[in-house]
PDB file of C-alpha atoms in Angstrom:
ATOM      1  CA  LYS A   1      15.844   5.256  -8.062  1.00 83.00           C
ATOM      2  CA  GLN A   2      12.947   5.146  -8.743  1.00 89.00           C
ATOM      3  CA  GLU A   3       9.854   8.207  -7.574  1.00 92.00           C
ATOM      4  CA  VAL A   4       6.217   8.551  -7.891  1.00 95.00           C
ATOM      5  CA  THR A   5       4.162  11.456  -7.403  1.00 96.00           C
ATOM      6  CA  GLN A   6       1.015  12.780  -7.412  1.00 96.00           C
ATOM      7  CA  ILE A   7      -0.282  15.181  -8.456  1.00 92.00           C
ATOM      8  CA  PRO A   8      -3.351  17.556  -7.150  1.00 91.00           C
ATOM      9  CA  ALA A   9      -2.147  16.339  -3.413  1.00 93.00           C
ATOM     10  CA  ALA A  10      -6.399  16.755  -3.227  1.00 95.00           C
ATOM     11  CA  LEU A  11      -9.460  17.417  -5.569  1.00 95.00           C
ATOM     12  CA  SER A  12     -12.766  18.167  -4.586  1.00 96.00           C
ATOM     13  CA  VAL A  13     -15.507  18.370  -7.549  1.00 96.00           C
ATOM     14  CA  PRO A  14     -19.643  18.623  -7.729  1.00 96.00           C
ATOM     15  CA  GLU A  15     -21.230  14.930  -8.066  1.00 97.00           C
ATOM     16  CA  GLY A  16     -21.658  13.897 -11.733  1.00 97.00           C
ATOM     17  CA  GLU A  17     -17.961  15.101 -12.969  1.00 96.00           C
ATOM     18  CA  ASN A  18     -15.996  13.032 -14.476  1.00 97.00           C
ATOM     19  CA  LEU A  19     -12.280  13.017 -13.118  1.00 95.00           C
ATOM     20  CA  VAL A  20      -8.362  12.384 -13.550  1.00 96.00           C
ATOM     21  CA  LEU A  21      -5.770  11.640 -11.588  1.00 97.00           C
ATOM     22  CA  ASN A  22      -2.449  11.757 -12.007  1.00 97.00           C
ATOM     23  CA  CYS A  23       0.704   9.885 -11.400  1.00 98.00           C
ATOM     24  CA  SER A  24       3.851  10.566 -12.422  1.00 98.00           C
ATOM     25  CA  PHE A  25       7.088   7.811 -11.966  1.00 97.00           C
ATOM     26  CA  THR A  26      10.877   8.874 -13.120  1.00 95.00           C
ATOM     27  CA  ASP A  27      11.928   5.273 -14.743  1.00 91.00           C
ATOM     28  CA  SER A  28      10.348   3.879 -17.315  1.00 92.00           C
ATOM     29  CA  ALA A  29      11.728   0.378 -16.278  1.00 89.00           C
ATOM     30  CA  ILE A  30       8.641  -0.879 -14.326  1.00 91.00           C
ATOM     31  CA  TYR A  31       6.616  -4.356 -13.903  1.00 88.00           C
ATOM     32  CA  ASN A  32       3.209  -2.900 -13.792  1.00 90.00           C
ATOM     33  CA  LEU A  33       1.519  -0.335 -11.730  1.00 94.00           C
ATOM     34  CA  GLN A  34      -1.533  -0.866  -9.590  1.00 94.00           C
ATOM     35  CA  TRP A  35      -3.860   1.960  -8.476  1.00 96.00           C
ATOM     36  CA  PHE A  36      -5.297   1.906  -4.747  1.00 95.00           C
ATOM     37  CA  ARG A  37      -8.528   3.603  -3.197  1.00 96.00           C
ATOM     38  CA  GLN A  38      -7.945   4.695   0.484  1.00 94.00           C
ATOM     39  CA  ASP A  39     -10.885   5.585   2.985  1.00 93.00           C
ATOM     40  CA  PRO A  40     -10.067   6.898   6.394  1.00 88.00           C
ATOM     41  CA  GLY A  41      -8.452   4.665   9.192  1.00 84.00           C
ATOM     42  CA  LYS A  42      -9.404   1.811   7.042  1.00 86.00           C
ATOM     43  CA  GLY A  43      -6.067  -0.182   5.002  1.00 88.00           C
ATOM     44  CA  LEU A  44      -5.938  -0.401   0.655  1.00 91.00           C
ATOM     45  CA  THR A  45      -7.688  -1.770  -1.866  1.00 92.00           C
ATOM     46  CA  SER A  46      -6.826  -2.291  -4.887  1.00 91.00           C
ATOM     47  CA  LEU A  47      -8.611  -1.006  -7.404  1.00 95.00           C
ATOM     48  CA  LEU A  48      -6.704  -1.430 -11.351  1.00 95.00           C
ATOM     49  CA  LEU A  49      -3.603  -3.327 -11.668  1.00 93.00           C
ATOM     50  CA  ILE A  50      -1.776  -2.125 -15.180  1.00 94.00           C
ATOM     51  CA  GLN A  51       1.053  -5.046 -16.299  1.00 91.00           C
ATOM     52  CA  SER A  52       3.750  -3.210 -18.008  1.00 91.00           C
ATOM     53  CA  SER A  53       2.780  -3.959 -21.752  1.00 92.00           C
ATOM     54  CA  GLN A  54      -0.843  -2.755 -21.335  1.00 95.00           C
ATOM     55  CA  ARG A  55      -1.844   0.927 -22.031  1.00 96.00           C
ATOM     56  CA  GLU A  56      -5.111   0.129 -20.016  1.00 96.00           C
ATOM     57  CA  GLN A  57      -7.777  -1.312 -17.626  1.00 96.00           C
ATOM     58  CA  THR A  58     -11.175  -0.657 -16.802  1.00 96.00           C
ATOM     59  CA  SER A  59     -13.335  -1.407 -14.065  1.00 95.00           C
ATOM     60  CA  GLY A  60     -16.995  -0.245 -13.716  1.00 96.00           C
ATOM     61  CA  ARG A  61     -16.510   3.690 -13.932  1.00 97.00           C
ATOM     62  CA  LEU A  62     -12.877   3.595 -13.235  1.00 97.00           C
ATOM     63  CA  ASN A  63     -11.038   3.323 -16.470  1.00 97.00           C
ATOM     64  CA  ALA A  64      -6.403   3.546 -15.345  1.00 97.00           C
ATOM     65  CA  SER A  65      -3.831   4.289 -18.805  1.00 97.00           C
ATOM     66  CA  LEU A  66       0.091   3.484 -18.734  1.00 97.00           C
ATOM     67  CA  ASP A  67       2.650   5.471 -20.737  1.00 96.00           C
ATOM     68  CA  LYS A  68       5.444   3.808 -19.574  1.00 94.00           C
ATOM     69  CA  SER A  69       7.483   6.136 -21.923  1.00 93.00           C
ATOM     70  CA  SER A  70       6.844   9.027 -20.876  1.00 95.00           C
ATOM     71  CA  GLY A  71       6.414   7.463 -17.306  1.00 96.00           C
ATOM     72  CA  ARG A  72       3.139   8.795 -16.530  1.00 97.00           C
ATOM     73  CA  SER A  73      -0.726   6.664 -15.684  1.00 98.00           C
ATOM     74  CA  THR A  74      -3.991   8.139 -15.372  1.00 98.00           C
ATOM     75  CA  LEU A  75      -6.775   7.190 -13.675  1.00 97.00           C
ATOM     76  CA  TYR A  76     -10.443   8.297 -14.915  1.00 97.00           C
ATOM     77  CA  ILE A  77     -13.496   8.439 -12.675  1.00 97.00           C
ATOM     78  CA  ALA A  78     -16.339   8.800 -14.646  1.00 97.00           C
ATOM     79  CA  ALA A  79     -20.022   9.771 -13.148  1.00 97.00           C
ATOM     80  CA  SER A  80     -18.255  10.778  -9.770  1.00 97.00           C
ATOM     81  CA  GLN A  81     -20.248   9.895  -6.967  1.00 97.00           C
ATOM     82  CA  PRO A  82     -20.144  10.826  -3.337  1.00 96.00           C
ATOM     83  CA  GLY A  83     -19.258   7.184  -2.434  1.00 96.00           C
ATOM     84  CA  ASP A  84     -15.641   7.891  -4.463  1.00 97.00           C
ATOM     85  CA  SER A  85     -14.611   9.826  -1.924  1.00 97.00           C
ATOM     86  CA  ALA A  86     -11.366   8.613  -0.649  1.00 97.00           C
ATOM     87  CA  THR A  87      -7.558   8.631  -1.110  1.00 96.00           C
ATOM     88  CA  TYR A  88      -6.068   6.999  -4.324  1.00 97.00           C
ATOM     89  CA  LEU A  89      -2.764   6.327  -4.737  1.00 97.00           C
ATOM     90  CA  CYS A  90      -0.112   4.693  -7.016  1.00 96.00           C
ATOM     91  CA  ALA A  91       2.662   2.624  -6.789  1.00 94.00           C
ATOM     92  CA  VAL A  92       4.651   0.997  -9.501  1.00 93.00           C
ATOM     93  CA  SER A  93       6.347  -2.257  -9.254  1.00 88.00           C
ATOM     94  CA  SER A  94      10.011  -2.696 -10.003  1.00 80.00           C
ATOM     95  CA  GLY A  95      12.334  -5.693  -9.277  1.00 72.00           C
ATOM     96  CA  SER A  96      13.395  -9.379 -10.280  1.00 66.00           C
ATOM     97  CA  ASP A  97      10.919 -11.800  -9.608  1.00 59.00           C
ATOM     98  CA  SER A  98      11.693 -13.182  -6.369  1.00 60.00           C
ATOM     99  CA  ASN A  99      12.407  -9.342  -5.179  1.00 66.00           C
ATOM    100  CA  TYR A 100       9.567  -6.686  -5.756  1.00 70.00           C
ATOM    101  CA  GLN A 101       9.780  -3.542  -4.737  1.00 80.00           C
ATOM    102  CA  LEU A 102       7.013  -1.551  -4.600  1.00 86.00           C
ATOM    103  CA  ILE A 103       7.257   2.213  -4.725  1.00 89.00           C
ATOM    104  CA  TRP A 104       4.588   5.006  -4.265  1.00 92.00           C
ATOM    105  CA  GLY A 105       3.295   8.368  -4.649  1.00 94.00           C
ATOM    106  CA  ALA A 106       1.886  10.282  -1.851  1.00 92.00           C
ATOM    107  CA  GLY A 107      -1.958  10.264  -2.736  1.00 95.00           C
ATOM    108  CA  THR A 108      -4.798  12.001  -3.738  1.00 97.00           C
ATOM    109  CA  LYS A 109      -7.770  13.052  -1.463  1.00 96.00           C
ATOM    110  CA  LEU A 110     -10.645  13.239  -3.612  1.00 97.00           C
ATOM    111  CA  ILE A 111     -14.315  14.595  -1.948  1.00 97.00           C
ATOM    112  CA  ILE A 112     -17.081  14.308  -4.773  1.00 97.00           C
ATOM    113  CA  LYS A 113     -19.177  17.224  -3.270  1.00 95.00           C
ATOM    114  CA  PRO A 114     -22.952  16.123  -3.627  1.00 93.00           C
TER     115      PRO A 114
ATOM    116  CA  GLU B   1     -13.276 -13.993  -1.157  1.00 66.00           C
ATOM    117  CA  ALA B   2      -9.788 -14.364  -0.088  1.00 80.00           C
ATOM    118  CA  GLU B   3      -8.259 -11.806   2.427  1.00 92.00           C
ATOM    119  CA  VAL B   4      -5.242 -10.494   4.119  1.00 95.00           C
ATOM    120  CA  ALA B   5      -5.938 -11.469   7.612  1.00 96.00           C
ATOM    121  CA  GLN B   6      -4.451  -8.426  10.345  1.00 97.00           C
ATOM    122  CA  SER B   7      -5.518  -7.967  14.583  1.00 97.00           C
ATOM    123  CA  PRO B   8      -5.321  -6.276  16.015  1.00 96.00           C
ATOM    124  CA  ARG B   9      -7.531  -3.051  14.245  1.00 95.00           C
ATOM    125  CA  TYR B  10      -6.377  -1.001  17.136  1.00 96.00           C
ATOM    126  CA  LYS B  11      -3.506  -0.750  19.342  1.00 97.00           C
ATOM    127  CA  ILE B  12      -2.618   1.713  21.983  1.00 97.00           C
ATOM    128  CA  THR B  13      -0.201   1.372  23.962  1.00 97.00           C
ATOM    129  CA  GLU B  14       1.950   2.950  26.531  1.00 97.00           C
ATOM    130  CA  LYS B  15       5.407   4.760  25.656  1.00 97.00           C
ATOM    131  CA  SER B  16       8.646   2.105  25.977  1.00 97.00           C
ATOM    132  CA  GLN B  17       5.725  -0.359  26.642  1.00 97.00           C
ATOM    133  CA  ALA B  18       6.045  -3.289  23.450  1.00 97.00           C
ATOM    134  CA  VAL B  19       3.594  -4.180  20.795  1.00 98.00           C
ATOM    135  CA  ALA B  20       3.062  -7.273  18.550  1.00 97.00           C
ATOM    136  CA  PHE B  21       0.736  -7.195  15.338  1.00 97.00           C
ATOM    137  CA  TRP B  22      -0.044 -10.067  13.931  1.00 97.00           C
ATOM    138  CA  CYS B  23      -0.900 -10.838   9.810  1.00 97.00           C
ATOM    139  CA  ASP B  24      -1.999 -13.748   8.354  1.00 97.00           C
ATOM    140  CA  PRO B  25      -1.591 -13.778   4.539  1.00 96.00           C
ATOM    141  CA  ILE B  26      -3.619 -15.017   1.447  1.00 95.00           C
ATOM    142  CA  SER B  27      -3.087 -18.166   1.060  1.00 93.00           C
ATOM    143  CA  GLY B  28      -0.558 -19.028  -1.110  1.00 91.00           C
ATOM    144  CA  HIS B  29       0.646 -16.529  -0.961  1.00 93.00           C
ATOM    145  CA  ALA B  30       4.926 -16.199  -0.645  1.00 91.00           C
ATOM    146  CA  THR B  31       5.726 -12.750  -0.457  1.00 91.00           C
ATOM    147  CA  LEU B  32       4.820 -10.836   2.466  1.00 94.00           C
ATOM    148  CA  TYR B  33       5.638  -7.106   3.216  1.00 94.00           C
ATOM    149  CA  TRP B  34       5.055  -4.726   6.355  1.00 97.00           C
ATOM    150  CA  TYR B  35       4.586  -1.312   5.968  1.00 96.00           C
ATOM    151  CA  ARG B  36       3.806   1.593   7.656  1.00 96.00           C
ATOM    152  CA  GLN B  37       1.903   5.034   7.096  1.00 94.00           C
ATOM    153  CA  ILE B  38       1.883   8.332   8.201  1.00 91.00           C
ATOM    154  CA  LEU B  39      -1.508  10.178   7.634  1.00 85.00           C
ATOM    155  CA  GLY B  40      -1.312  12.722   4.454  1.00 82.00           C
ATOM    156  CA  GLN B  41       1.284   9.938   3.285  1.00 87.00           C
ATOM    157  CA  GLY B  42       1.727   6.318   1.404  1.00 88.00           C
ATOM    158  CA  PRO B  43       3.148   3.690   2.596  1.00 92.00           C
ATOM    159  CA  GLU B  44       6.585   3.521   4.226  1.00 93.00           C
ATOM    160  CA  LEU B  45       7.931  -0.535   3.077  1.00 93.00           C
ATOM    161  CA  LEU B  46       9.270  -1.551   6.696  1.00 96.00           C
ATOM    162  CA  VAL B  47      10.260  -5.816   5.937  1.00 95.00           C
ATOM    163  CA  GLN B  48       9.496  -7.896   3.053  1.00 92.00           C
ATOM    164  CA  PHE B  49       9.797 -11.760   2.964  1.00 93.00           C
ATOM    165  CA  GLN B  50       9.661 -14.446   0.636  1.00 90.00           C
ATOM    166  CA  ASP B  51       8.648 -17.868   2.276  1.00 92.00           C
ATOM    167  CA  GLU B  52      10.193 -17.107   5.463  1.00 93.00           C
ATOM    168  CA  SER B  53      13.538 -15.361   4.405  1.00 92.00           C
ATOM    169  CA  VAL B  54      13.213 -11.497   4.852  1.00 93.00           C
ATOM    170  CA  VAL B  55      14.629  -9.654   1.567  1.00 89.00           C
ATOM    171  CA  ASP B  56      14.235  -6.300   2.435  1.00 89.00           C
ATOM    172  CA  ASP B  57      14.410  -4.969   5.529  1.00 94.00           C
ATOM    173  CA  SER B  58      16.656  -1.512   4.949  1.00 91.00           C
ATOM    174  CA  GLN B  59      14.129   0.750   6.156  1.00 92.00           C
ATOM    175  CA  LEU B  60      13.019  -1.101   9.387  1.00 95.00           C
ATOM    176  CA  PRO B  61      14.861   0.437  12.621  1.00 94.00           C
ATOM    177  CA  LYS B  62      16.818  -2.973  14.053  1.00 93.00           C
ATOM    178  CA  ASP B  63      16.845  -1.250  17.252  1.00 96.00           C
ATOM    179  CA  ARG B  64      13.315  -1.643  18.720  1.00 97.00           C
ATOM    180  CA  PHE B  65      11.227  -2.911  15.207  1.00 97.00           C
ATOM    181  CA  SER B  66      11.412  -6.761  14.707  1.00 97.00           C
ATOM    182  CA  ALA B  67      10.473  -9.679  12.730  1.00 97.00           C
ATOM    183  CA  GLU B  68       9.351 -12.844  11.537  1.00 96.00           C
ATOM    184  CA  ARG B  69       7.396 -15.548   9.719  1.00 96.00           C
ATOM    185  CA  LEU B  70       8.874 -18.436  11.077  1.00 85.00           C
ATOM    186  CA  LYS B  71       7.092 -21.090   8.424  1.00 88.00           C
ATOM    187  CA  GLY B  72       6.672 -18.924   6.062  1.00 85.00           C
ATOM    188  CA  VAL B  73       2.933 -18.128   6.796  1.00 92.00           C
ATOM    189  CA  ASP B  74       1.246 -15.949   9.090  1.00 96.00           C
ATOM    190  CA  SER B  75       3.691 -12.707   9.949  1.00 97.00           C
ATOM    191  CA  THR B  76       4.673 -10.938  13.148  1.00 97.00           C
ATOM    192  CA  LEU B  77       6.270  -7.203  13.790  1.00 98.00           C
ATOM    193  CA  LYS B  78       6.769  -6.634  17.055  1.00 98.00           C
ATOM    194  CA  ILE B  79       8.177  -2.936  18.195  1.00 98.00           C
ATOM    195  CA  GLN B  80       9.897  -2.904  21.573  1.00 97.00           C
ATOM    196  CA  PRO B  81      10.314  -0.596  22.784  1.00 97.00           C
ATOM    197  CA  ALA B  82       7.555   1.974  21.714  1.00 97.00           C
ATOM    198  CA  GLU B  83       8.338   5.589  21.027  1.00 97.00           C
ATOM    199  CA  LEU B  84       5.471   8.661  20.780  1.00 96.00           C
ATOM    200  CA  GLY B  85       6.726   8.691  17.003  1.00 95.00           C
ATOM    201  CA  ASP B  86       5.786   4.827  16.192  1.00 97.00           C
ATOM    202  CA  SER B  87       2.148   5.617  15.774  1.00 96.00           C
ATOM    203  CA  ALA B  88       0.608   5.472  12.263  1.00 96.00           C
ATOM    204  CA  MET B  89      -1.068   2.879  10.865  1.00 96.00           C
ATOM    205  CA  TYR B  90       1.195  -0.152  10.080  1.00 97.00           C
ATOM    206  CA  LEU B  91      -0.337  -2.212   6.910  1.00 96.00           C
ATOM    207  CA  CYS B  92       0.400  -6.103   6.204  1.00 96.00           C
ATOM    208  CA  ALA B  93       0.448  -6.429   2.460  1.00 94.00           C
ATOM    209  CA  SER B  94       0.919 -10.658   0.472  1.00 93.00           C
ATOM    210  CA  SER B  95       1.463 -11.339  -3.328  1.00 89.00           C
ATOM    211  CA  LEU B  96       2.348 -14.863  -5.232  1.00 87.00           C
ATOM    212  CA  ILE B  97       6.120 -15.590  -6.298  1.00 73.00           C
ATOM    213  CA  GLY B  98       6.013 -13.799 -10.201  1.00 56.00           C
ATOM    214  CA  VAL B  99       3.083 -11.907  -9.876  1.00 61.00           C
ATOM    215  CA  ALA B 100       3.531  -8.152  -8.317  1.00 67.00           C
ATOM    216  CA  GLU B 101      -0.715  -7.309  -7.721  1.00 81.00           C
ATOM    217  CA  ALA B 102      -0.035  -7.361  -3.776  1.00 87.00           C
ATOM    218  CA  PHE B 103      -3.018  -7.438  -1.253  1.00 91.00           C
ATOM    219  CA  PHE B 104      -3.469  -5.537   1.608  1.00 92.00           C
ATOM    220  CA  GLY B 105      -5.108  -6.085   4.664  1.00 94.00           C
ATOM    221  CA  GLN B 106      -7.341  -3.553   6.649  1.00 93.00           C
ATOM    222  CA  GLY B 107      -4.328  -2.675   9.012  1.00 94.00           C
ATOM    223  CA  THR B 108      -3.017  -1.764  12.984  1.00 96.00           C
ATOM    224  CA  ARG B 109      -3.745   1.480  13.340  1.00 95.00           C
ATOM    225  CA  LEU B 110      -1.336   2.613  16.512  1.00 97.00           C
ATOM    226  CA  THR B 111      -1.530   5.098  19.560  1.00 96.00           C
ATOM    227  CA  VAL B 112       1.735   5.264  21.632  1.00 97.00           C
ATOM    228  CA  VAL B 113       0.463   7.606  24.069  1.00 97.00           C
TER     229      VAL B 113
END
C-alpha cells in the first residue's frame, strides 16, 4: 500500500532564504508526482507535475525533483518571500489509464518571516 | 483559464439537516473526484467518477453520503443527515482520461452546528 510522508510538518524561515521541502513515498511504481499549494481555507493549486520518467521540473522560483528509486521528491523554493507562506502538499499518482489514484501527504506548513 | 467550479463556497447547516455541494469540472475532463479535507490533514478521497460511472467509492460513508454525475459532466455530493463530524473542506477535482494531473476547485467549507 502506497504511503506518502512529508517532513517537516511545519517550517519557519526568514525571508530571502532558499529552502527545501521533502516528500517520500513507499512504492516506486508511480505514474507521476504533483506538488500543490494550499492557502488557508482555500482549495489546492497545482504547482508542478513530474512524470515518472522525468527527474525535475521548474517553474519560476520553484524546482521539483524526483528520485523514484529512492522514493523521494523535493520542492526547492529559491529566494523565499512572505507570499510563499502556505501549506505545500505532495501527491503521487498510481493506477491504470482508466483509474488513477492520488495518494497524499499531510503537507508542510511553511511560514516565511518578513 | 479553465477552472473547476464549486458551490457554495461556505455552508453552515444544523445537525441532522441535508446539505448538497455542486461541482462543474473543466470541460472535457472525464475523471472527477470528491475529497474531504480536515484541517491539518491531506485530502481524503470520497468518490471518483470516470464519466458517469463510479470507479471508487470505498471511503464514502454510504449510509449518509451520496454522489452522482448523471450526464458525466457536473456532479453533486449530498449528505443526509449531516453530523458534527462532517465539518470539513469538501474539494472537487478533475482530470483528463489517461492524464493524471488533477485540477482542484476552491472547495466548500462545511460547518455543522
